[in-house]
XYZ file of C-alpha atoms in Angstrom:
731
model
C 1.444 -14.478 -29.634
C -1.406 -14.124 -31.448
C -4.282 -16.588 -30.658
C -5.011 -17.569 -33.887
C -2.211 -20.115 -35.430
C 0.132 -20.329 -32.559
C 2.039 -22.863 -31.604
C 1.441 -23.987 -29.066
C 3.633 -22.180 -25.390
C 5.593 -24.860 -23.988
C 8.259 -24.581 -20.703
C 11.058 -27.214 -20.611
C 11.644 -29.281 -17.251
C 14.415 -27.444 -14.576
C 16.715 -29.616 -16.568
C 16.979 -28.131 -19.580
C 18.455 -25.358 -17.667
C 22.025 -24.411 -18.707
C 24.972 -22.558 -18.781
C 25.196 -20.701 -22.637
C 28.205 -22.306 -23.984
C 27.773 -25.095 -26.441
C 27.384 -22.306 -29.778
C 27.981 -19.347 -27.811
C 30.627 -16.828 -28.885
C 31.669 -14.961 -26.519
C 32.472 -11.489 -27.938
C 35.959 -9.453 -28.050
C 36.515 -7.278 -25.656
C 39.119 -5.123 -28.115
C 38.596 -1.193 -27.739
C 38.150 -0.876 -24.076
C 34.003 -0.605 -24.380
C 34.370 -3.233 -21.778
C 34.801 -2.764 -18.502
C 36.649 -5.402 -16.887
C 37.082 -5.581 -13.175
C 40.614 -6.734 -11.561
C 40.744 -10.182 -10.085
C 41.457 -8.468 -6.600
C 37.635 -6.169 -7.257
C 35.565 -7.615 -3.960
C 32.046 -8.069 -4.721
C 29.092 -8.898 -3.412
C 27.171 -11.969 -4.091
C 25.150 -12.080 -7.639
C 21.449 -11.046 -6.678
C 18.435 -10.261 -9.103
C 18.747 -6.458 -10.234
C 16.771 -6.738 -13.037
C 12.982 -7.446 -11.548
C 10.894 -4.674 -11.702
C 12.685 -2.319 -13.226
C 11.198 -0.253 -15.993
C 11.917 -1.813 -19.511
C 11.321 -1.191 -23.123
C 11.586 -2.870 -26.064
C 12.211 -2.591 -30.238
C 8.312 -3.780 -30.466
C 5.664 -5.636 -29.183
C 2.632 -7.608 -30.573
C 0.668 -6.596 -28.469
C -0.514 -4.864 -25.101
C -0.866 -7.744 -23.298
C 3.185 -8.376 -24.600
C 4.434 -5.267 -23.364
C 8.306 -5.519 -22.204
C 7.580 -4.803 -18.578
C 5.789 -8.597 -18.463
C 9.658 -9.906 -19.412
C 10.640 -8.400 -15.657
C 7.484 -8.832 -14.208
C 9.093 -12.213 -11.960
C 6.039 -14.304 -12.747
C 8.099 -16.598 -14.439
C 5.246 -18.545 -16.032
C 2.213 -16.622 -16.319
C 2.911 -13.375 -18.555
C 5.655 -12.862 -20.966
C 6.823 -9.877 -23.990
C 7.048 -10.657 -27.560
C 8.416 -9.071 -30.115
C 6.320 -8.180 -34.060
C 7.743 -11.759 -36.552
C 11.030 -10.109 -37.774
C 14.456 -10.437 -36.462
C 16.672 -7.716 -35.129
C 13.617 -7.057 -32.116
C 15.219 -6.459 -28.597
C 14.437 -5.904 -25.100
C 15.682 -4.149 -22.352
C 15.936 -3.496 -18.793
C 17.830 -0.443 -16.878
C 19.094 -1.943 -13.569
C 18.349 1.388 -12.320
C 22.548 2.261 -11.288
C 26.037 0.942 -12.808
C 25.908 -2.850 -11.982
C 28.624 -5.876 -12.003
C 27.213 -8.577 -14.498
C 27.434 -11.715 -13.346
C 24.739 -13.639 -15.147
C 21.938 -13.693 -17.810
C 18.631 -16.478 -17.222
C 16.582 -16.104 -20.522
C 13.279 -17.746 -20.034
C 11.680 -18.107 -23.859
C 8.638 -19.113 -24.995
C 8.280 -21.698 -27.902
C 9.247 -18.509 -30.388
C 12.562 -18.355 -28.762
C 15.909 -16.574 -30.167
C 17.891 -18.849 -31.954
C 20.972 -16.561 -31.822
C 20.785 -13.152 -29.707
C 23.417 -10.807 -28.290
C 23.459 -9.614 -24.667
C 24.367 -6.331 -24.290
C 25.203 -4.036 -21.417
C 25.539 0.118 -21.598
C 26.358 2.977 -19.169
C 23.593 5.550 -20.883
C 20.855 3.371 -23.189
C 22.212 4.683 -26.454
C 25.972 3.026 -26.779
C 25.471 -0.335 -26.507
C 28.714 -3.101 -26.037
C 28.315 -6.465 -26.970
C 29.463 -9.128 -23.837
C 28.118 -12.080 -25.030
C 26.565 -13.674 -28.422
C 24.634 -16.839 -28.735
C 24.486 -18.960 -31.556
C 22.584 -22.208 -31.755
C 20.372 -21.702 -29.153
C 17.112 -23.857 -29.455
C 14.781 -22.088 -26.972
C 13.782 -23.446 -23.213
C 16.358 -21.516 -20.564
C 19.150 -20.471 -21.445
C 21.686 -18.948 -18.458
C 24.167 -16.803 -19.686
C 27.748 -15.773 -18.338
C 28.200 -12.250 -18.546
C 31.814 -9.947 -17.688
C 31.705 -6.274 -17.231
C 29.187 -3.487 -16.336
C 26.380 -1.658 -17.447
C 23.240 0.243 -16.340
C 21.498 -0.952 -19.386
C 20.993 -4.421 -20.075
C 19.041 -5.764 -23.599
C 18.632 -9.049 -25.343
C 19.489 -8.478 -29.054
C 17.376 -10.630 -31.205
C 19.838 -11.460 -34.326
C 17.714 -15.017 -35.605
C 14.273 -16.221 -34.816
C 13.889 -20.085 -33.618
C 10.550 -20.543 -35.457
C 8.817 -18.539 -38.089
C 6.848 -16.048 -34.953
C 8.783 -13.548 -32.713
C 11.234 -13.253 -30.242
C 8.904 -14.035 -26.987
C 10.566 -14.080 -23.162
C 8.176 -15.654 -20.061
C 11.465 -13.782 -18.282
C 14.558 -11.986 -18.398
C 16.591 -11.524 -15.456
C 19.569 -10.336 -15.193
C 22.044 -10.937 -11.446
C 24.661 -9.068 -10.321
C 25.660 -7.253 -7.643
C 25.714 -2.993 -7.378
C 28.853 -2.642 -5.487
C 30.766 -1.614 -9.062
C 28.404 0.866 -9.400
C 29.752 2.294 -6.611
C 30.568 2.204 -2.754
C 28.516 0.259 -0.496
C 25.404 1.932 1.113
C 26.041 1.844 4.803
C 23.524 0.798 7.061
C 22.090 2.586 10.036
C 23.171 5.814 11.412
C 20.771 8.843 12.691
C 17.832 9.913 11.874
C 17.385 13.068 10.433
C 16.037 16.226 11.278
C 13.055 15.184 11.389
C 12.684 12.865 14.031
C 12.871 14.399 17.343
C 14.428 11.745 20.107
C 13.210 13.205 23.586
C 14.038 11.298 27.110
C 12.555 12.378 30.288
C 15.268 14.607 31.016
C 15.256 16.985 27.546
C 14.764 20.885 28.581
C 11.747 22.086 26.860
C 10.010 19.953 25.831
C 6.209 20.450 26.467
C 8.106 24.050 23.933
C 9.332 21.394 21.048
C 6.270 19.926 20.909
C 3.704 23.317 20.377
C 6.127 24.793 17.953
C 5.618 22.237 15.954
C 2.288 21.622 16.191
C 1.529 25.293 15.493
C 2.981 24.505 12.125
C 1.293 21.569 11.509
C -2.067 22.488 12.787
C -3.576 23.479 9.859
C -1.046 22.438 7.887
C -3.469 19.763 5.674
C -1.489 19.403 2.141
C 1.966 21.113 3.681
C 5.357 19.911 3.569
C 6.022 19.350 6.996
C 6.543 16.580 8.640
C 7.803 15.315 11.921
C 8.459 12.602 14.410
C 8.310 12.218 18.335
C 10.403 8.995 19.291
C 9.861 8.998 23.147
C 12.679 6.619 25.284
C 11.545 4.717 27.773
C 10.600 6.985 31.261
C 7.831 8.432 32.929
C 7.253 11.921 31.612
C 5.292 14.695 33.528
C 2.772 17.234 32.432
C 2.428 16.544 28.575
C -0.229 17.623 26.134
C 1.098 16.484 23.047
C -1.568 17.876 20.572
C -0.679 15.978 17.284
C -1.320 18.081 13.851
C -0.842 16.783 10.445
C 2.180 14.737 9.145
C 2.962 14.139 12.924
C 3.489 11.019 14.465
C 4.550 10.577 18.242
C 5.617 7.173 19.381
C 6.989 5.261 22.404
C 10.837 4.167 22.497
C 10.012 0.961 24.363
C 9.436 -2.545 22.862
C 6.486 -2.233 25.861
C 3.063 0.114 25.926
C 4.115 0.615 29.178
C 8.080 1.469 28.997
C 6.980 4.673 28.254
C 5.016 6.591 29.793
C 2.654 9.942 29.617
C 1.343 11.933 32.938
C -0.832 13.680 30.710
C -2.590 13.449 26.911
C -2.085 13.199 23.564
C -4.383 15.265 21.819
C -6.595 15.760 18.429
C -8.805 18.498 18.677
C -10.512 20.482 15.413
C -9.742 24.142 16.870
C -8.484 25.184 13.414
C -11.297 24.046 11.620
C -14.346 25.498 13.378
C -15.061 22.303 15.669
C -15.402 20.014 12.435
C -12.931 17.146 12.955
C -13.579 15.310 9.769
C -10.269 17.233 7.783
C -7.495 15.918 11.142
C -6.490 13.485 8.634
C -2.681 11.715 8.618
C -1.153 11.321 11.864
C -0.671 8.569 14.100
C 0.440 7.507 18.065
C 2.257 4.354 18.686
C 3.570 2.854 21.835
C 2.300 4.914 25.265
C 1.040 4.645 28.019
C -1.821 7.907 29.026
C -2.892 8.897 31.986
C -4.409 11.952 31.292
C -5.032 14.580 33.317
C -9.128 15.144 33.363
C -9.537 11.229 33.275
C -9.857 11.356 29.514
C -7.464 11.567 26.721
C -9.473 13.230 23.576
C -8.538 11.983 20.178
C -10.871 13.711 17.273
C -9.444 12.121 13.794
C -10.823 11.469 11.005
C -9.071 9.164 7.939
C -5.774 8.178 7.829
C -4.867 8.625 11.637
C -3.762 5.486 13.930
C -3.763 4.684 17.390
C -2.016 1.811 17.726
C 0.034 -0.309 21.194
C -1.510 2.936 23.443
C -2.769 2.146 26.631
C -4.550 4.738 28.098
C -5.654 4.608 31.554
C -8.769 6.751 31.858
C -11.381 6.886 29.005
C -10.983 7.785 24.980
C -12.933 11.061 23.056
C -13.474 10.455 20.012
C -15.578 13.604 19.153
C -13.645 17.112 18.937
C -14.713 19.585 21.828
C -18.073 20.803 21.114
C -19.047 17.326 19.479
C -18.728 18.673 15.795
C -18.348 16.030 12.714
C -16.108 13.669 12.684
C -16.044 10.755 9.720
C -14.405 8.314 11.315
C -10.932 6.322 12.597
C -8.980 3.469 13.567
C -7.775 1.983 16.875
C -5.056 -1.410 16.602
C -3.471 -3.180 19.623
C -4.438 -1.103 22.179
C -6.210 -1.114 25.749
C -8.613 1.752 27.073
C -9.149 0.822 30.456
C -12.236 3.054 30.740
C -14.680 4.030 27.697
C -14.438 4.736 24.563
C -17.116 7.682 23.687
C -17.567 7.900 20.013
C -20.044 10.164 19.971
C -20.191 12.040 16.954
C -17.897 9.536 14.983
C -19.831 8.728 11.908
C -18.017 4.936 11.352
C -14.756 3.524 13.168
C -12.800 0.176 13.183
C -11.459 -1.464 16.260
C -9.401 -4.791 15.958
C -8.025 -6.723 18.386
C -7.483 -4.027 21.898
C -9.185 -4.397 25.540
C -11.504 -1.547 25.927
C -13.916 -0.622 29.400
C -17.053 0.188 27.183
C -18.093 1.885 24.319
C -21.004 4.714 23.412
C -23.185 5.451 20.757
C -23.009 4.182 17.162
C -24.051 6.713 14.241
C -23.528 4.854 11.497
C -21.057 2.029 10.937
C -18.913 1.010 14.340
C -17.218 -2.742 13.359
C -15.105 -4.379 16.239
C -12.894 -7.594 15.656
C -11.350 -9.095 18.594
C -12.113 -6.377 20.962
C -12.542 -7.544 24.844
C -15.320 -5.270 25.913
C -16.456 -4.745 22.028
C -20.533 -4.193 22.312
C -22.180 -7.057 20.554
C -23.498 -7.170 16.656
C -26.662 -4.994 17.141
C -27.101 -4.387 13.332
C -29.117 -1.963 12.246
C -29.731 -0.051 15.805
C -27.228 0.321 17.064
C -24.774 -0.173 14.483
C -22.665 -2.933 15.967
C -20.895 -5.149 13.481
C -18.498 -7.248 15.962
C -16.636 -10.262 15.240
C -14.743 -12.201 18.147
C -11.903 -12.450 16.655
C -9.438 -11.339 13.487
C -9.167 -14.143 11.479
C -5.894 -13.221 10.594
C -3.459 -10.260 11.627
C 0.133 -9.258 12.429
C 1.090 -5.881 13.566
C 2.659 -3.164 12.542
C 6.251 -2.741 12.736
C 7.782 -0.288 14.913
C 11.317 1.691 15.943
C 12.582 0.749 19.660
C 15.279 0.937 21.603
C 17.269 -1.878 23.044
C 19.620 -0.051 25.359
C 21.375 2.285 23.894
C 20.810 0.458 19.823
C 17.922 0.901 17.593
C 15.922 -2.120 16.862
C 12.773 -2.217 14.801
C 10.522 -4.986 15.640
C 8.368 -7.125 13.642
C 5.409 -8.708 15.597
C 4.597 -12.118 14.502
C 1.756 -13.046 12.768
C -1.316 -14.276 14.760
C -4.627 -16.428 14.044
C -8.052 -15.482 15.485
C -6.924 -13.422 17.849
C -8.382 -11.258 20.760
C -7.247 -8.704 22.742
C -3.093 -7.190 22.845
C -0.612 -8.270 21.614
C 1.193 -7.517 24.695
C -1.292 -8.537 27.494
C 1.202 -10.908 28.672
C 4.290 -9.060 28.433
C 6.985 -8.660 25.512
C 4.970 -9.234 22.264
C 5.927 -11.959 20.016
C 7.762 -11.151 16.753
C 11.759 -11.053 16.098
C 13.743 -7.500 16.243
C 16.121 -6.084 13.443
C 19.461 -3.837 13.969
C 18.856 -0.260 12.466
C 22.245 -1.636 10.918
C 20.274 -3.525 8.505
C 18.437 -1.330 7.114
C 19.502 1.965 4.535
C 17.811 4.959 6.790
C 15.846 7.033 4.088
C 17.361 10.741 4.219
C 15.378 14.074 2.100
C 17.011 13.732 -0.883
C 17.689 10.616 -1.212
C 17.039 9.013 -4.763
C 14.858 6.308 -6.365
C 18.374 4.412 -7.662
C 20.383 5.142 -3.960
C 16.733 3.272 -2.128
C 16.789 0.547 -5.039
C 20.639 -0.102 -4.167
C 19.736 -0.318 -0.230
C 17.143 -2.981 -1.436
C 19.468 -4.810 -3.679
C 21.832 -4.921 -0.934
C 20.003 -6.461 1.200
C 18.869 -3.912 3.014
C 15.363 -2.986 4.916
C 14.294 0.705 4.612
C 13.277 3.343 6.886
C 12.281 6.449 5.809
C 12.331 9.384 8.220
C 10.316 12.373 7.709
C 10.323 13.868 4.289
C 8.977 14.113 1.227
C 10.418 12.231 -1.375
C 10.199 12.768 -5.486
C 10.749 9.319 -7.387
C 12.326 8.993 -10.844
C 11.553 4.941 -11.261
C 9.795 2.580 -9.139
C 11.036 1.342 -5.432
C 11.172 -2.286 -6.160
C 10.915 -4.903 -3.043
C 12.015 -7.815 -4.267
C 13.205 -9.468 -1.356
C 11.244 -11.713 0.802
C 10.992 -10.264 4.556
C 11.888 -6.802 3.754
C 10.909 -3.915 6.258
C 9.826 -0.459 4.789
C 8.940 1.400 7.762
C 8.157 4.905 7.420
C 7.954 7.614 10.279
C 6.377 10.801 10.369
C 4.158 10.451 7.726
C 7.117 9.814 5.172
C 6.024 11.132 1.782
C 6.495 9.479 -1.800
C 6.062 10.992 -5.105
C 6.411 9.325 -8.319
C 7.343 11.604 -11.089
C 6.694 11.146 -14.398
C 4.171 8.301 -14.383
C 6.280 5.257 -12.882
C 4.723 3.380 -9.807
C 5.985 4.673 -6.915
C 6.672 0.505 -5.430
C 6.408 -2.466 -6.587
C 7.322 -5.579 -4.308
C 7.705 -9.300 -6.139
C 5.535 -11.735 -5.155
C 7.716 -13.109 -2.281
C 7.170 -13.974 1.662
C 6.760 -11.601 4.299
C 7.286 -8.451 2.878
C 6.048 -5.537 5.781
C 4.939 -1.753 4.121
C 4.296 0.343 7.143
C 3.558 4.418 8.016
C 4.227 6.230 4.600
C 2.068 8.131 2.233
C 1.780 7.786 -1.392
C 1.053 11.132 -3.178
C 0.244 10.826 -7.015
C 2.450 13.511 -9.172
C 0.371 15.400 -11.968
C 1.909 13.141 -14.422
C -0.767 9.916 -14.775
C 0.886 6.670 -13.074
C -1.442 3.187 -14.218
C -0.426 2.300 -10.492
C 0.810 3.278 -7.483
C 1.270 0.377 -5.687
C 1.735 -3.167 -7.096
C 1.857 -6.380 -4.233
C 3.049 -9.245 -6.823
C 2.904 -8.921 -10.406
C 0.479 -9.727 -12.703
C -1.034 -13.390 -12.325
C 1.091 -14.137 -8.998
C 0.612 -17.509 -8.138
C 3.025 -18.256 -4.973
C 1.292 -19.400 -1.454
C 2.264 -17.210 1.078
C -0.122 -17.771 3.832
C 2.688 -19.348 6.342
C 3.881 -15.215 6.123
C 2.049 -13.122 4.117
C 3.137 -9.475 3.094
C 1.328 -6.745 5.155
C -0.056 -3.130 4.351
C -0.697 -1.433 7.532
C -0.658 2.904 7.987
C -0.237 2.874 3.933
C -2.035 5.966 2.500
C -2.709 6.753 -0.942
C -3.381 10.259 -2.323
C -4.450 11.648 -5.476
C -4.389 15.290 -5.945
C -5.535 18.141 -2.863
C -1.363 18.934 -2.262
C -1.501 19.576 -6.412
C -2.892 18.394 -9.638
C -2.228 14.495 -9.607
C -3.156 11.306 -11.427
C -3.307 7.731 -11.568
C -5.736 5.197 -13.455
C -5.559 2.563 -10.623
C -4.228 3.455 -7.165
C -3.419 -0.464 -5.229
C -3.003 -3.072 -7.023
C -2.984 -6.882 -4.664
C -1.977 -9.707 -7.089
C -0.228 -11.190 -4.678
C -2.167 -14.244 -2.477
C -2.810 -14.469 1.371
C -2.074 -10.428 1.171
C -3.138 -8.487 4.580
C -4.359 -4.942 4.152
C -4.588 -3.558 7.751
C -5.856 0.125 7.863
C -5.326 2.149 4.487
C -6.914 5.009 3.169
C -6.896 5.553 -0.224
C -8.139 8.949 -1.676
C -9.012 10.666 -4.684
C -9.009 14.736 -3.349
C -12.253 16.296 -3.095
C -10.821 19.721 -1.159
C -7.677 21.492 -1.295
C -5.201 22.381 -4.822
C -5.346 20.290 -8.142
C -8.638 18.663 -7.946
C -11.312 18.237 -10.282
C -13.474 15.764 -11.878
C -10.347 15.180 -15.355
C -7.468 17.229 -12.787
C -6.986 14.294 -10.458
C -8.553 11.403 -12.189
C -8.051 8.331 -10.627
C -10.647 5.843 -11.772
C -9.821 2.810 -9.862
C -9.060 2.832 -6.148
C -8.090 -0.378 -4.973
C -8.341 -3.746 -6.948
C -7.522 -7.657 -5.359
C -6.886 -9.846 -8.145
C -4.960 -12.160 -5.550
C -6.405 -14.943 -3.813
C -7.415 -15.171 -0.021
C -7.051 -11.633 0.352
C -7.934 -10.189 4.123
C -8.544 -6.672 4.726
C -8.835 -5.076 8.178
C -9.952 -1.548 8.171
C -10.387 -0.413 4.527
C -11.604 3.801 3.779
C -11.536 4.088 -0.130
C -13.143 7.490 -1.358
C -14.512 9.085 -4.174
C -12.376 7.467 -7.577
C -14.597 8.424 -10.882
C -15.232 4.892 -11.672
C -15.148 1.638 -8.891
C -13.366 2.597 -5.680
C -12.597 -1.094 -4.945
C -12.528 -3.958 -7.135
C -12.227 -7.271 -5.818
C -11.596 -10.546 -8.284
C -9.915 -12.967 -6.169
C -10.872 -15.571 -4.560
C -11.557 -16.306 -0.559
C -11.608 -12.545 -0.159
C -12.787 -11.174 3.267
C -12.840 -7.427 4.228
C -13.933 -6.473 7.998
C -14.469 -2.724 8.084
C -15.247 -0.514 4.739
C -16.272 3.060 4.575
C -17.049 4.747 1.068
C -18.024 8.360 -0.219
C -18.843 8.415 -3.997
C -17.067 11.589 -5.814
C -18.712 14.947 -4.774
C -17.295 16.230 -8.016
C -18.966 14.384 -10.519
C -20.604 17.054 -12.969
C -23.728 14.942 -14.221
C -25.571 11.750 -14.632
C -24.396 10.503 -17.847
C -20.426 11.262 -16.103
C -21.034 8.582 -14.146
C -23.089 5.684 -16.332
C -22.177 2.829 -16.626
C -23.342 1.173 -19.200
C -26.793 0.448 -18.407
C -26.241 0.805 -14.690
C -26.471 4.557 -12.769
C -23.575 4.508 -11.380
C -19.989 2.462 -10.564
C -20.425 0.362 -7.250
C -18.615 1.218 -4.389
C -17.658 -2.188 -3.502
C -17.812 -4.434 -6.506
C -16.751 -8.454 -6.402
C -16.602 -9.463 -9.735
C -19.146 -12.424 -11.379
C -16.357 -14.636 -11.957
C -15.716 -15.210 -7.954
C -17.080 -17.702 -5.361
C -16.251 -17.111 -2.641
C -16.389 -12.786 -0.406
C -17.589 -12.510 2.857
C -17.289 -8.504 4.110
C -18.393 -7.282 7.660
C -19.613 -3.300 8.633
C -19.774 -1.493 5.290
C -21.229 1.797 4.184
C -21.094 4.067 1.466
C -22.129 7.419 1.154
C -23.057 10.045 -1.287
C -22.350 13.715 -1.437
C -22.666 14.363 -5.144
C -22.941 18.631 -4.273
C -21.853 19.640 -8.037
C -25.022 17.942 -9.259
C -27.682 16.949 -6.336
C -29.627 14.848 -9.214
C -27.654 11.915 -9.860
C -28.197 8.865 -8.517
C -26.690 5.650 -7.983
C -28.215 2.293 -8.174
C -26.616 0.519 -5.601
C -23.705 1.371 -2.759
C -22.562 -2.340 -3.603
C -22.102 -5.366 -6.474
C -21.954 -9.242 -5.688
C -22.790 -12.074 -7.548
C -25.754 -14.170 -6.057
C -23.749 -16.964 -4.958
C -24.332 -19.431 -2.129
C -20.399 -18.213 -0.241
C -20.840 -14.575 -1.310
C -21.716 -12.693 2.153
C -22.428 -9.705 3.371
C -23.331 -8.843 6.662
C -24.243 -4.948 8.045
C -24.344 -2.808 5.193
C -25.653 0.581 4.701
C -25.745 3.296 1.946
C -26.438 7.376 3.196
C -26.821 10.482 1.326
C -25.318 13.177 2.805
C -27.964 16.135 3.181
C -29.857 14.779 -0.008
C -26.949 15.502 -2.357
C -27.648 12.431 -5.054
C -28.927 9.758 -3.927
C -28.974 5.399 -4.052
C -31.689 3.423 -5.192
C -30.998 0.303 -3.363
C -28.155 -0.759 -0.851
C -26.251 -4.269 -3.099
C -27.685 -4.912 -6.115
C -31.921 -4.468 -6.203
C -31.964 -4.879 -2.121
C -32.343 -2.866 0.264
C -34.619 0.586 0.577
C -33.621 3.412 -1.985
C -32.328 6.770 0.468
C -34.579 8.742 -1.332
C -37.911 8.759 0.785
C -35.403 9.806 3.651
C -34.878 12.987 1.428
C -32.032 15.356 3.503
C -32.554 13.821 6.978
C -29.620 11.273 6.066
C -30.978 8.332 7.481
C -28.939 5.435 6.145
C -30.872 2.489 3.941
C -29.792 -1.011 5.999
C -29.326 -4.551 4.928
C -28.756 -7.001 7.652
C -27.113 -9.450 5.334
C -26.656 -10.560 1.288
C -27.893 -12.461 0.034
């Protein structure tokens, strides 16, 4: 609707919801066009099928009133509006054939006086299910009968001089009519290697996979080693790309390796800065020489681990390493940081920590060094304000279950220090076990049935958005399962509901530009999820590297209270299919929701802003960033009168925001004369606070004039020495 001369938008109270029977003519079913199910057919309880699905329309009044707004779940904030003529329609693709039960149409002031609800199997040949006449706006609940994949509201007569305008077009039904019910549970597929202490040749199997994965940075292999509870002697599990090793016990102490879980950098001549995409979880280690080596960089998690000794985070020879993440772990001895440029450790217990390079941050860590930024560069919070550990697969006797840990507030130390962690167990029978070859339609059918998702190791192309619409749904990946959106769709959208848990997978942009890759909540979400937030953990996003990929904005957080716990959102600077326009991606992470917390945020190389924050009361504990290497010249990153786009920007509208331990680095190796005005940008307000910030010029390849706004010294005097410019607190 135009803002000039438009009638005021109004919504009827809930009592106005009615079934559209008075004045409704049920269309003839003659000719067999509508497939009516026999009365004896068993049906699942009707569920909302349309939310977040692909929607199209005959016209729109403008870009702000797209068809997608009618199925985004936002009942009062976004809407579809047509041009101001009759014979307009909006339709939704349910993704698969469904048995239709009812449609709920929530009209804005510009309503349909008469309209048809139509169904189609192919989006071309339509049959009229129901005709509504004498409509008077408000909310219409229209009973439906039959099947179809596509459902549309076909407007016949407008109720006003304006167009047709729907806050929401909701279609309810079940997918039983579209095929057999999908089973839950089952085997874990060919790329999950389940071991027990009696399994023969364990070391040979570990070595075989490592040889394939050691340098396969952009390869197609995906693997998970799952170790049943027990003791394993004499193992050295070397972990390569896209490989996960995890114990199948409920507690780390249930599965012990007398040996090592090793990451080193021999494949890259002792340089660990590209040791990405791998993980270790739920194990107790007794390292052979007393210290386990875990020389990783981004997108590598170390969770629920107990190391009965020390932990060395540097590669053999102490070459470069570029940062990582530890959570919910206990290291009895010292953690040797050595050459790690930055690192974040959360809710753990350690025997000590050596060395700081640029940015080492701790929250809720027993034994962590005290804050001493800028030298040594330690930033320490006594507790983590809110957290909930990543869900994980385990064995309860002979039955697989997924444990969903409970939320913790102001937590310190591990969740399992006192024995059994708090949370709930969900049997694998309540999960659809996704295996290579599964389609998006099948995945969405499983979700519509009420199943959770367990992605087994593999690569999954999706030609439609995966829609997570049900509260408390778990989407868990094993072995860095990878989702690639085809034809420019958004890979995954989460409704504005409580308690969704996304964990353990990689979204890899496709060659056709996607507007977004991951969305939490529709635009203008406003529900309160403080008691049961959505969490995103070890979910990584990549644009380019494995091949050309594009996405305008990688991750959008619209829901309030979400927790982003360890993500690497990366526009590639090497590999295949990268270049300033080849893997164009303007924005990394955009936060619109209020009270969002990020713990361990790694976002790098975007063409414009890496992180933008619009929501109130946002918090970030640890942020690591590099600006895009491949900017061709100063003009390419000119932002109005500002030189360069900030690595982390808080919008001027925000009144309250706080962040700790942030670093931005530049390596403008195409044009080393490029200068950024600042690494960080924020409004100067009493409740917008930053602690422990730094910027670094890597070898003099480009420079920063300031750290945040106009505060902080230029890196230019440091020349090529990679000496950071720091700000202890702002304002």
